[in-house]
mmCIF file with all atom_site columns, C-alpha atoms in Angstrom:
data_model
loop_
_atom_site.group_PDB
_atom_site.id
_atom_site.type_symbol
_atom_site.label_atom_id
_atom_site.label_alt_id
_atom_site.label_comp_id
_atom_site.label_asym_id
_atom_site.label_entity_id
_atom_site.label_seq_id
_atom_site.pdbx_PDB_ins_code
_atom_site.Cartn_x
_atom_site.Cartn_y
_atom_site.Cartn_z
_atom_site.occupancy
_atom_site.B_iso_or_equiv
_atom_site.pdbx_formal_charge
_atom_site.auth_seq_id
_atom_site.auth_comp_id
_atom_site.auth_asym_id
_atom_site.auth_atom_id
_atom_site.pdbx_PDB_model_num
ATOM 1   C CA . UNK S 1 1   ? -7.145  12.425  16.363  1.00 0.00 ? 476 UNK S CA 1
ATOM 2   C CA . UNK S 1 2   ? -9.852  10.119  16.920  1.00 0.00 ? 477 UNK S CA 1
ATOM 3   C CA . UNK S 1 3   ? -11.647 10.361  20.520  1.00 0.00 ? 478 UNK S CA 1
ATOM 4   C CA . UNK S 1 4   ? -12.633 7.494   22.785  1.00 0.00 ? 479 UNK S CA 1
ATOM 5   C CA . UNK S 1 5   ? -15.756 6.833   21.046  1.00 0.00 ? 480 UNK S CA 1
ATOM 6   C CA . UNK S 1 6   ? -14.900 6.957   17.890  1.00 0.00 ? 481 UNK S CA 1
ATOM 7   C CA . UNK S 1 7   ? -16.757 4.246   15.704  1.00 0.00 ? 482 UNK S CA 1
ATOM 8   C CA . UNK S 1 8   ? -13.757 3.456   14.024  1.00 0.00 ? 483 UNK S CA 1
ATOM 9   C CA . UNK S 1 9   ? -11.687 2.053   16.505  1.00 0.00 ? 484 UNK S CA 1
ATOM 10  C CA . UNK S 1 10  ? -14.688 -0.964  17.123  1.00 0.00 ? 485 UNK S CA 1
ATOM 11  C CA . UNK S 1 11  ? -14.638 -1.604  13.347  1.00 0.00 ? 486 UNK S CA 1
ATOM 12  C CA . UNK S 1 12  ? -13.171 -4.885  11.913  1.00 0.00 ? 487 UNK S CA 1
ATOM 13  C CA . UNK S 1 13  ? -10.345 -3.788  9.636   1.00 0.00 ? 488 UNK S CA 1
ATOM 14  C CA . UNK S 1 14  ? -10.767 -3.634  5.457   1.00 0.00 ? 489 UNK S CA 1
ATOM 15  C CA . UNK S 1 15  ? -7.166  -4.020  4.998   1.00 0.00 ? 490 UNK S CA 1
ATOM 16  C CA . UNK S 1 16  ? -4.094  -4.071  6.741   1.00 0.00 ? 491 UNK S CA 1
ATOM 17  C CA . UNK S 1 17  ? 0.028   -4.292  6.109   1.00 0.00 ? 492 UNK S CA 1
ATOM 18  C CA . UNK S 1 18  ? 2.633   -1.696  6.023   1.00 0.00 ? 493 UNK S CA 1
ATOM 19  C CA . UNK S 1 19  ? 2.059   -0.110  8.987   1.00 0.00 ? 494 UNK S CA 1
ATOM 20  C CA . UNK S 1 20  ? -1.790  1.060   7.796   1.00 0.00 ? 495 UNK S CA 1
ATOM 21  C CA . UNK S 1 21  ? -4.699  -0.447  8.423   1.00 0.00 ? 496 UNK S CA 1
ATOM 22  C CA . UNK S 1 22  ? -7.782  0.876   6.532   1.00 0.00 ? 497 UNK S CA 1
ATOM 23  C CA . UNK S 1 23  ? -11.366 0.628   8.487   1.00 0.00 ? 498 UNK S CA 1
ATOM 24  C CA . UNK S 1 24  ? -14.710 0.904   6.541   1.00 0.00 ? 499 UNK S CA 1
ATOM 25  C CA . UNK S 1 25  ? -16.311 4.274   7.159   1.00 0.00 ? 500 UNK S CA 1
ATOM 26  C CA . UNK S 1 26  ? -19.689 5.835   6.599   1.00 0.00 ? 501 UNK S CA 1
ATOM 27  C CA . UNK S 1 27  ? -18.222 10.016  6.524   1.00 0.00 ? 502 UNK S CA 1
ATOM 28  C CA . UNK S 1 28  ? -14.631 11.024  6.968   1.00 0.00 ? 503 UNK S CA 1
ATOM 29  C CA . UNK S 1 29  ? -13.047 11.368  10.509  1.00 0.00 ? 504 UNK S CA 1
ATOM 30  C CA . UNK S 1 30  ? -13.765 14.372  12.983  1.00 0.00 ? 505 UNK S CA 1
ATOM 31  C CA . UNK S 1 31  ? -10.368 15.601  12.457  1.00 0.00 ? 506 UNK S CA 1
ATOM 32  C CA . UNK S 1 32  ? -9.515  19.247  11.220  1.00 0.00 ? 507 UNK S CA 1
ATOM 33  C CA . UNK S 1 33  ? -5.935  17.961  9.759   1.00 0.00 ? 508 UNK S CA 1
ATOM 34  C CA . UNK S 1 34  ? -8.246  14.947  7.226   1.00 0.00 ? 509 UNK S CA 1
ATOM 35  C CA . UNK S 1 35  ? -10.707 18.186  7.296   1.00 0.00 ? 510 UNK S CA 1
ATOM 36  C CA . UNK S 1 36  ? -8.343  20.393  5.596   1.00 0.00 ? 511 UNK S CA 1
ATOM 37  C CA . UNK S 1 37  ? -6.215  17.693  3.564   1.00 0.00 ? 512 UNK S CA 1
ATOM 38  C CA . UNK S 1 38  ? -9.927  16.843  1.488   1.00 0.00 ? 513 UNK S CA 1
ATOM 39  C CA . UNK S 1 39  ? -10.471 20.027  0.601   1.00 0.00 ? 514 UNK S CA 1
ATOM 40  C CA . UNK S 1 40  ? -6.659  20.639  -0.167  1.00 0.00 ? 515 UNK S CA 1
ATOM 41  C CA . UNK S 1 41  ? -7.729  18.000  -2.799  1.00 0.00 ? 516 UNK S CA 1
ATOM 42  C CA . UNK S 1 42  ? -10.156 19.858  -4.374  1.00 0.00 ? 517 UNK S CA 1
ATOM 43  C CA . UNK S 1 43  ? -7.867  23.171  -4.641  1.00 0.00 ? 518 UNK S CA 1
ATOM 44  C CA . UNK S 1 44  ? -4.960  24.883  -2.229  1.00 0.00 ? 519 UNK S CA 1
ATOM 45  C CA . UNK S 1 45  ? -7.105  26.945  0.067   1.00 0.00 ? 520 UNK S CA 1
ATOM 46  C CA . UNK S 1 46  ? -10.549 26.040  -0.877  1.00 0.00 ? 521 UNK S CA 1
ATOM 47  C CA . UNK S 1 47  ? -12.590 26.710  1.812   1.00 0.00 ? 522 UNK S CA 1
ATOM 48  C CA . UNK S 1 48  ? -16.351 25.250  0.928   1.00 0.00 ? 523 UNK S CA 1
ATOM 49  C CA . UNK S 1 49  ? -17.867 21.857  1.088   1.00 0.00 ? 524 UNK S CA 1
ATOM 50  C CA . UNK S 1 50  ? -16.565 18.858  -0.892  1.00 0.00 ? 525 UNK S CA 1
ATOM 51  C CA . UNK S 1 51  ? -18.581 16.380  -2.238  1.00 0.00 ? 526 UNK S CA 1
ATOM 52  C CA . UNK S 1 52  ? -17.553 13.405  -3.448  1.00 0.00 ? 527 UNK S CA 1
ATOM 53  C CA . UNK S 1 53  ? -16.990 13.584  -7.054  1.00 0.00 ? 528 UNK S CA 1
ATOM 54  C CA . UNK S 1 54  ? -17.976 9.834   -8.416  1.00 0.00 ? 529 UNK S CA 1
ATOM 55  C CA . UNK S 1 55  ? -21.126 8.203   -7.682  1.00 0.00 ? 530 UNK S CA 1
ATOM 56  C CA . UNK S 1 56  ? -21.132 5.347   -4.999  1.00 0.00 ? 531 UNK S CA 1
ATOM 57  C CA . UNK S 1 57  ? -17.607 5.919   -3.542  1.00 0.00 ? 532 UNK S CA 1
ATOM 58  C CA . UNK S 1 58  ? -16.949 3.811   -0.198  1.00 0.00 ? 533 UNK S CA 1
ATOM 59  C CA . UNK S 1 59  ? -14.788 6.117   2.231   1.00 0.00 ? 534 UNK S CA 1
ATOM 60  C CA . UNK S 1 60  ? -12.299 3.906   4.473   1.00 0.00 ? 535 UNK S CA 1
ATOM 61  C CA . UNK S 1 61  ? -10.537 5.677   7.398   1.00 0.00 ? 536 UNK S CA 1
ATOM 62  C CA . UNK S 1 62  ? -6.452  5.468   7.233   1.00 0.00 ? 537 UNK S CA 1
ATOM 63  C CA . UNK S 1 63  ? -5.007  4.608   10.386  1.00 0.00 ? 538 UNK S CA 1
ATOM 64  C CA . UNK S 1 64  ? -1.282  4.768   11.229  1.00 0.00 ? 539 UNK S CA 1
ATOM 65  C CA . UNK S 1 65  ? 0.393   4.230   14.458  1.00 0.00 ? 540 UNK S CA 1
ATOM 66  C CA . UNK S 1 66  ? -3.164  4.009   16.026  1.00 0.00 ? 541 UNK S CA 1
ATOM 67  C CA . UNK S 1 67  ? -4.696  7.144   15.121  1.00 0.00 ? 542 UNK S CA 1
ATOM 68  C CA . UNK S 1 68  ? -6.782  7.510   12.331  1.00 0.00 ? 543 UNK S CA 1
ATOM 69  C CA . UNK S 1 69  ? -4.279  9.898   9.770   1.00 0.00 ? 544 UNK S CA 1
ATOM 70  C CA . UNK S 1 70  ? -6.556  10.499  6.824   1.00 0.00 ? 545 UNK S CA 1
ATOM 71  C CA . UNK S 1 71  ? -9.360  9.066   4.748   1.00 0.00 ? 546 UNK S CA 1
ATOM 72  C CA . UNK S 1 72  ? -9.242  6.878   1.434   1.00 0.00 ? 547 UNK S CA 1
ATOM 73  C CA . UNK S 1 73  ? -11.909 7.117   -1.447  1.00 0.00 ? 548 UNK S CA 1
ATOM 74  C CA . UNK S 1 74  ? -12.862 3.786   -3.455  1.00 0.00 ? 549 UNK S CA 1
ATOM 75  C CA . UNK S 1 75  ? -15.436 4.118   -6.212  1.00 0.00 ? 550 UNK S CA 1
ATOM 76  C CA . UNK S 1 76  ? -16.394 1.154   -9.112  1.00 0.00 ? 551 UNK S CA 1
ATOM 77  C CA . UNK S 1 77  ? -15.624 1.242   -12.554 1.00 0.00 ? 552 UNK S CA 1
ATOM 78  C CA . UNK S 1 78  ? -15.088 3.136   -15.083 1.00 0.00 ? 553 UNK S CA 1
ATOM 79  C CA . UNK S 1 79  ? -15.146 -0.644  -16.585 1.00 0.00 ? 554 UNK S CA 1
ATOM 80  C CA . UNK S 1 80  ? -16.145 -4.452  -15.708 1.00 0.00 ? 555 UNK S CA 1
ATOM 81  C CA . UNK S 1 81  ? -13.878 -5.216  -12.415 1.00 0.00 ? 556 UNK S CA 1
ATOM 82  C CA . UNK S 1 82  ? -11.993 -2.067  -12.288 1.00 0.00 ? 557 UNK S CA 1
ATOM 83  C CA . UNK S 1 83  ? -11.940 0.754   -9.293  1.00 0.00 ? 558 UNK S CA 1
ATOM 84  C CA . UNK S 1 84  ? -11.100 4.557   -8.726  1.00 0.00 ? 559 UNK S CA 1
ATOM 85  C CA . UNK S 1 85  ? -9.586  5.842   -6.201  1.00 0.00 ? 560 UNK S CA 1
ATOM 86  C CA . UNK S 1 86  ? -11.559 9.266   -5.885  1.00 0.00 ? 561 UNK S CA 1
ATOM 87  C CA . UNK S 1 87  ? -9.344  11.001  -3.534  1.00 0.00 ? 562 UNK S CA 1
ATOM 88  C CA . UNK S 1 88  ? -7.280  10.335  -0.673  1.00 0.00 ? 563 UNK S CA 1
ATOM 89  C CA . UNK S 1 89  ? -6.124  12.672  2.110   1.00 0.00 ? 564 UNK S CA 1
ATOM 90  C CA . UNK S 1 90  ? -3.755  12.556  4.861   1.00 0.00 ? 565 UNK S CA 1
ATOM 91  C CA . UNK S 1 91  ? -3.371  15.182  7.889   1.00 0.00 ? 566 UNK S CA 1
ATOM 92  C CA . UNK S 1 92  ? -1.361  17.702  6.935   1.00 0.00 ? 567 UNK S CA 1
ATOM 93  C CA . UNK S 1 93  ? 1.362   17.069  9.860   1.00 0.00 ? 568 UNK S CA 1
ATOM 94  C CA . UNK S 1 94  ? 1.496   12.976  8.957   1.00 0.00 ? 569 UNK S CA 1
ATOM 95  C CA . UNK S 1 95  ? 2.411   13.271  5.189   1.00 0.00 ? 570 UNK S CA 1
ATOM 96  C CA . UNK S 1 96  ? 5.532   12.507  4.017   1.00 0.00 ? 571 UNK S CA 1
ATOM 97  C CA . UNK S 1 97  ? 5.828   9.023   5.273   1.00 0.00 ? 572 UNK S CA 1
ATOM 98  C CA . UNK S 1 98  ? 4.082   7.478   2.143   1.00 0.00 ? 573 UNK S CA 1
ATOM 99  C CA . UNK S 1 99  ? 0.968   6.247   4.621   1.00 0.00 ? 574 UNK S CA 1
ATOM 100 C CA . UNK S 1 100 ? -1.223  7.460   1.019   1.00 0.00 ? 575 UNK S CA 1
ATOM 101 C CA . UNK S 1 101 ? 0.841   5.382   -1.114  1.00 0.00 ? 576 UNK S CA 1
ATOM 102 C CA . UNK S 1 102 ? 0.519   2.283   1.427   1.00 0.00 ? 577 UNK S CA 1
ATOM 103 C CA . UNK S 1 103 ? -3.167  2.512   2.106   1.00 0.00 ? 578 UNK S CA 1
ATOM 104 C CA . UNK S 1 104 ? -3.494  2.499   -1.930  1.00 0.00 ? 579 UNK S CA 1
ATOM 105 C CA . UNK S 1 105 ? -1.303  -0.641  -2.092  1.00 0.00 ? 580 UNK S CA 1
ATOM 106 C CA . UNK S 1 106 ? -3.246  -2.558  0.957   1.00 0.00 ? 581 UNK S CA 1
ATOM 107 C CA . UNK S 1 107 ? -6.435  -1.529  -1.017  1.00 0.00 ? 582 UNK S CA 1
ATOM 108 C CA . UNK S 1 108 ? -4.857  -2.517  -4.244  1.00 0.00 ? 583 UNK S CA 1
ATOM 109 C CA . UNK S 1 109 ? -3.911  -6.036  -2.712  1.00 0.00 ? 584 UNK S CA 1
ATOM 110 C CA . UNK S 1 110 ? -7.679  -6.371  -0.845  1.00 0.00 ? 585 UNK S CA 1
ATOM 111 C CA . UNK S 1 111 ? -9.454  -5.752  -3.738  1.00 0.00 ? 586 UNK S CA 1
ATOM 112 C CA . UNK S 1 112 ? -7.502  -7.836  -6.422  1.00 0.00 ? 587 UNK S CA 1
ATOM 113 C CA . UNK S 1 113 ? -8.177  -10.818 -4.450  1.00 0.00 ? 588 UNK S CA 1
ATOM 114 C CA . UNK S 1 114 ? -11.950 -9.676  -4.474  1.00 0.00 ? 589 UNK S CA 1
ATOM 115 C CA . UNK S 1 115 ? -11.316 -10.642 -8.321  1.00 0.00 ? 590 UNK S CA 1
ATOM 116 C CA . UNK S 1 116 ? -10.596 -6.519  -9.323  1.00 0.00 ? 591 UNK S CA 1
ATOM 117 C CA . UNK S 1 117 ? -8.135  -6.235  -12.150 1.00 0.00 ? 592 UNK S CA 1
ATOM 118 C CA . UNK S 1 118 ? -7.938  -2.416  -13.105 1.00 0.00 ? 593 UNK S CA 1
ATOM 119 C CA . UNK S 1 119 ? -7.181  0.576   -10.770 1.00 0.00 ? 594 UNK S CA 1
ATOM 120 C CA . UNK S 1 120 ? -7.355  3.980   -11.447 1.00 0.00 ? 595 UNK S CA 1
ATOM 121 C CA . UNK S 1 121 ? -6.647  6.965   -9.583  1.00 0.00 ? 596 UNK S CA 1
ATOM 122 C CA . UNK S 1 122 ? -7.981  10.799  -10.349 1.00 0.00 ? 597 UNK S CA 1
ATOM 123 C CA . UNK S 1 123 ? -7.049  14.331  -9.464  1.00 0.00 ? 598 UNK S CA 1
ATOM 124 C CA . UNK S 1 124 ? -8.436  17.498  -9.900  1.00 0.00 ? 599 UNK S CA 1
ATOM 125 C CA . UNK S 1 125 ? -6.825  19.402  -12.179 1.00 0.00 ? 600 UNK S CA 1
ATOM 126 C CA . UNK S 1 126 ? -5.752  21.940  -10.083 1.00 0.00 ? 601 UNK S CA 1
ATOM 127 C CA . UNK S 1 127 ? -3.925  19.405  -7.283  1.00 0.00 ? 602 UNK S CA 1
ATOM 128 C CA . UNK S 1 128 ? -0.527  19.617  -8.453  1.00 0.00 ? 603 UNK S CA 1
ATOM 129 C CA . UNK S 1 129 ? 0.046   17.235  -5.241  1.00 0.00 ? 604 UNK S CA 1
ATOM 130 C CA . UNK S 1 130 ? -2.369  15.126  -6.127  1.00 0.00 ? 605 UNK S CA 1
ATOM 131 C CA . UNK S 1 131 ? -1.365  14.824  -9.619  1.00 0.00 ? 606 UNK S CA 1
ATOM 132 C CA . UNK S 1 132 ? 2.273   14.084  -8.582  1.00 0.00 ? 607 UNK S CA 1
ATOM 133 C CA . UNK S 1 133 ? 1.254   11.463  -5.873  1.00 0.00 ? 608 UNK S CA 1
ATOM 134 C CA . UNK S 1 134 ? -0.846  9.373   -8.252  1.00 0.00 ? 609 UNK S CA 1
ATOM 135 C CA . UNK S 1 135 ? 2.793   9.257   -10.143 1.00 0.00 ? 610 UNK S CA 1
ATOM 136 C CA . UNK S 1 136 ? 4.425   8.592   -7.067  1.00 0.00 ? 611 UNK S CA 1
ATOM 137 C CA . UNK S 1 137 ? 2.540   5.560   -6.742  1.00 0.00 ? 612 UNK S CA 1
ATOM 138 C CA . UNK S 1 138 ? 2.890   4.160   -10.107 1.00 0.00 ? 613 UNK S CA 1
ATOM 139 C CA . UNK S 1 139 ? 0.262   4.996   -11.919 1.00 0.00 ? 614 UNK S CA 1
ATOM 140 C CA . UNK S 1 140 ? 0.425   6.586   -15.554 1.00 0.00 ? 615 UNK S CA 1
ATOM 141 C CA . UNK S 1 141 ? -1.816  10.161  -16.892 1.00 0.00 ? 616 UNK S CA 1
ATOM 142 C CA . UNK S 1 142 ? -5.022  9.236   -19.050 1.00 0.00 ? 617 UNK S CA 1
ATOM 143 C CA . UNK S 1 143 ? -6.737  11.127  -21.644 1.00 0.00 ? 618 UNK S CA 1
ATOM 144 C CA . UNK S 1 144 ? -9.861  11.884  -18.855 1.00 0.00 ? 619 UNK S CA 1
ATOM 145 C CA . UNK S 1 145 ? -12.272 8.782   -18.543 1.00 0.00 ? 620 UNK S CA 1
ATOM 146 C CA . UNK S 1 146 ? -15.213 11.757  -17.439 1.00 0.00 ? 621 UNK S CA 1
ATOM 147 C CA . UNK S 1 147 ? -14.193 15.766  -19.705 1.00 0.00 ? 622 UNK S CA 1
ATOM 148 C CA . UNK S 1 148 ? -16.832 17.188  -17.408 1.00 0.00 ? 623 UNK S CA 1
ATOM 149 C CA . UNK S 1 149 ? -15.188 16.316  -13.938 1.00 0.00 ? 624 UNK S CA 1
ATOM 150 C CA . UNK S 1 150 ? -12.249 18.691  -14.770 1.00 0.00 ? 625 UNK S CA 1
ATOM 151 C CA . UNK S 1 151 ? -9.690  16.070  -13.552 1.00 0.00 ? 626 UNK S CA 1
ATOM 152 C CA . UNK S 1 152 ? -6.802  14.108  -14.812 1.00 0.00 ? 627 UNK S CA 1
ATOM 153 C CA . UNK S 1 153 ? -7.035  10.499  -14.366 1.00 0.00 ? 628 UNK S CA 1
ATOM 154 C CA . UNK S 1 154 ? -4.425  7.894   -13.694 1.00 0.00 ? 629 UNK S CA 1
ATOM 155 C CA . UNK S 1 155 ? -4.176  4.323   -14.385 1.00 0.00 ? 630 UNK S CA 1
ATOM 156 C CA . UNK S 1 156 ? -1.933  1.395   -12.596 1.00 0.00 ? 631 UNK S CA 1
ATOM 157 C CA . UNK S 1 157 ? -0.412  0.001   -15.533 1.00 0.00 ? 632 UNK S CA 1
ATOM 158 C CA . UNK S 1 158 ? -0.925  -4.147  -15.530 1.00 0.00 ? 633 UNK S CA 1
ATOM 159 C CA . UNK S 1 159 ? 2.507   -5.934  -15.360 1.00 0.00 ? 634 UNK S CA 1
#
């Protein structure tokens, strides 16, 4: 996990509750486990580089239990005060303790008191974990917002 010097662990926190705190990022962690989870969301055993797929997306680091467990995705739009979540990924050998669905929900909280009041999530077609996480968390399948990304999209329905 993260070493002594990593620039995250000096960095004021984004968010924070649940046991996850999320920490403003400039590239995903140095960690083979968020290494292999990211490209895991592009495709099981996909092996090149990933790029972001939206435009302008901020990355914040997920930390649980004081190591940094994964990385979270936050891009604007597709509309006035909405956001996508472009991907996240947790280390393979910390899932299944909903830290993914938590850092979405400290996100969700942050940025709706930043005045946001639409959230959307995407997943590659091809992520059948992705696809059933985005469920998971509460969100409901789109028609795509973007045909030529070759992902479904998700949106938090508003109460």
């Amino acid at each position: 996990m993260p070493e002594a010097g990593d620039s995250t662990t000096r960095r004021r926190p984004w968010a924070r509750g649940e046991g996850v705190t999320l920490i403003a990022a400039d590239a995903p962690p140095d960690d083979e486990g968020v290494a292999q989870a990211i490209r895991e969301g592009v495709a099981r055993g996909h092996r090149g580089e990933v790029e972001s797929p939206l435009a302008d997306t901020s990355l914040y680091h997920v930390r649980a239990g004081g190591e940094t467990v994964g990385v979270l995705g936050i891009a604007p739009g597709p509309g006035e005060r909405t956001v996508t979540f472009s991907g996240v990924a947790i280390a393979p050998e910390r899932r299944g303790r909903a830290i993914a669905v938590r850092a979405v929900r400290i996100a969700e909280r942050r940025l709706r008191r930043e005045g946001v009041r639409g959230f959307y999530g995407r997943a590659p077609r091809g992520n059948g974990r992705g696809l059933y996480f985005w469920l998971r968390a509460g969100y409901a399948p789109l028609r795509s917002l973007r045909p030529e990304d070759d992902a479904t999209w998700f949106r938090l329905p508003t109460p």
